[in-house]
Short mmCIF file of C-alpha atoms in Angstrom, two decimals:
data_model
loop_
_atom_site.label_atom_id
_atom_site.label_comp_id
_atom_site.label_asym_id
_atom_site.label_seq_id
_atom_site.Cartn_x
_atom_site.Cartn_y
_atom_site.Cartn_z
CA UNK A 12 0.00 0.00 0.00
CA UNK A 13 1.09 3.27 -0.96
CA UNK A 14 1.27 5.84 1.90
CA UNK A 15 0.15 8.78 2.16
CA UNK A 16 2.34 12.09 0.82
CA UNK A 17 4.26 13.96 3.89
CA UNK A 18 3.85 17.65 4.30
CA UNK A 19 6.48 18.59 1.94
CA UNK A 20 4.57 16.15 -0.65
CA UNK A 21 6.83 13.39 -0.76
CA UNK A 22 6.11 10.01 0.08
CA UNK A 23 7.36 9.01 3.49
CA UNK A 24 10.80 7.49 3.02
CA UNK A 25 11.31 3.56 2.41
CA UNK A 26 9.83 1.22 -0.08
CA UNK A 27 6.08 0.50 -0.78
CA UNK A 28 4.92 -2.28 -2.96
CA UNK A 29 2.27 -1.84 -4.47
CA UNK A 30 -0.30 -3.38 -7.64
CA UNK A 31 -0.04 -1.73 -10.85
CA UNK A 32 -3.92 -1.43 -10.75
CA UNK A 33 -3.27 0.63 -7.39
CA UNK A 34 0.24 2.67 -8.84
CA UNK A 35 -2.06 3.90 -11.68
CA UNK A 36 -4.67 4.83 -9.58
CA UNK A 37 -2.63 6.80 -7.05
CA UNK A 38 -0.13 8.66 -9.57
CA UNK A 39 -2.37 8.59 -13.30
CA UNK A 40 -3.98 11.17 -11.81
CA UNK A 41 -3.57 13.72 -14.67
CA UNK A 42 -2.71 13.41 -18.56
CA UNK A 43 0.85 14.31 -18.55
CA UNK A 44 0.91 11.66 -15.48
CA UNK A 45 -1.02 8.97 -17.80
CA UNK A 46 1.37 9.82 -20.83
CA UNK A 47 4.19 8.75 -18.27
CA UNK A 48 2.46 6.00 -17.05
CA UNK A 49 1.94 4.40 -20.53
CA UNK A 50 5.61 4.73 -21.66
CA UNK A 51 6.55 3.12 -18.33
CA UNK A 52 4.17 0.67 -18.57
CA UNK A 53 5.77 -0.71 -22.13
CA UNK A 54 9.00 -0.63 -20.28
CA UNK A 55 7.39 -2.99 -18.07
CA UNK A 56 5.98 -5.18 -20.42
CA UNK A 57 9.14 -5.24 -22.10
CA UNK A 58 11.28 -5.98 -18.85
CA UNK A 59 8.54 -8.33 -17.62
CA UNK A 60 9.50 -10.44 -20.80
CA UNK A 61 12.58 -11.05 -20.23
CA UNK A 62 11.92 -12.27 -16.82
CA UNK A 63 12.22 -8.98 -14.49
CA UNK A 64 9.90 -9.54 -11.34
CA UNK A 65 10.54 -6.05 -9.28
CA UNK A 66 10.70 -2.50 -10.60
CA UNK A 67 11.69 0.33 -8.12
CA UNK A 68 9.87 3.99 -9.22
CA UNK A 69 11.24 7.15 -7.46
CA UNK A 70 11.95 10.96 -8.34
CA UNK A 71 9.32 13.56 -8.67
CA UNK A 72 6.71 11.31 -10.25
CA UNK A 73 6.56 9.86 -7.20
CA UNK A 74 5.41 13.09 -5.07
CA UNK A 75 2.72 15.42 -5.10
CA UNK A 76 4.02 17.53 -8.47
CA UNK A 77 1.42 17.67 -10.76
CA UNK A 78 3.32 17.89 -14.03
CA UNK A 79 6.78 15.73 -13.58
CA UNK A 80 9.31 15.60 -16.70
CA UNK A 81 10.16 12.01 -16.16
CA UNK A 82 9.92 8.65 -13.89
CA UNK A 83 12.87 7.92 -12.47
CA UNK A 84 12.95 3.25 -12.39
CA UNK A 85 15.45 0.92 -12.11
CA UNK A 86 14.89 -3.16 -11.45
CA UNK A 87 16.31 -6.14 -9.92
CA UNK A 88 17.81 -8.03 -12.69
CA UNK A 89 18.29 -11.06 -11.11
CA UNK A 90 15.77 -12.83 -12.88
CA UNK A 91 16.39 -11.26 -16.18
CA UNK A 92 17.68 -12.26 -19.36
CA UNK A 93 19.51 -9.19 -20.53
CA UNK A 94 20.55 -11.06 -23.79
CA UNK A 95 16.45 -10.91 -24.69
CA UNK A 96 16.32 -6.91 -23.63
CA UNK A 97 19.30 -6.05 -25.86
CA UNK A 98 17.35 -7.58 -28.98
CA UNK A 99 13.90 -6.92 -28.00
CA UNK A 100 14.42 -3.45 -25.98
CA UNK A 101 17.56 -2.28 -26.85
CA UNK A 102 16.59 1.59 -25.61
CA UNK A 103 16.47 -0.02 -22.17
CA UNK A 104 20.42 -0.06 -22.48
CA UNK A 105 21.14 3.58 -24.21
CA UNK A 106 21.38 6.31 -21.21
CA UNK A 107 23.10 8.46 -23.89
CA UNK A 108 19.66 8.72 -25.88
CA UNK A 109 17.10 10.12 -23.53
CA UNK A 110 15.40 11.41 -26.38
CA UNK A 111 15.03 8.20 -28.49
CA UNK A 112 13.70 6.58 -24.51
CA UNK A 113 11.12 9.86 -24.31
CA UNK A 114 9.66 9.00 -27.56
CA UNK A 115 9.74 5.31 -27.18
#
């Protein structure tokens, strides 16, 4: 369960799990959030795949700021294949292009 924000309007610090059904809910709150959402969400799909289990979410998409630039994720790759994700999603691996992962 996701708490709720702090005065400042971050979440509380530590680490929540949550469903994606409940993640949407709580942060798709907007359209700029939703357009966020849906890019993360093929990064999920994507990640999910090749096997990836747990993805972290953080940065200002996670607070109370209505219009954030980005999500900031990373994910245990213990379970993943990163031979699949460098065929299938090879943006996943280019830090160098943020604008080829924006319009992804």
């Amino acid at each position: 369960m996701i708490p709720e924000f702090d005065e400042n309007g971050n979440l509380p610090l530590g680490v929540y799990w949550a469903e994606w059904k409940e993640f949407k809910e709580r942060f798709g709150y907007n359209r700029r959030r939703r357009l966020l959402i849906d890019g993360l969400e093929m990064a999920m799909l994507d990640l999910q795949a090749a096997g990836c289990r747990v993805i972290y979410i953080n940065g200002s998409f996670t607070t109370i700021k209505s219009n954030p630039v980005d999500f900031d994720a990373c994910y245990d790759n213990e379970t993943v294949d990163v031979d699949y994700l460098r065929v299938n999603a090879p943006q996943l691996f280019n830090y160098h292009d943020r604008a080829g992962q924006k319009a992804r």
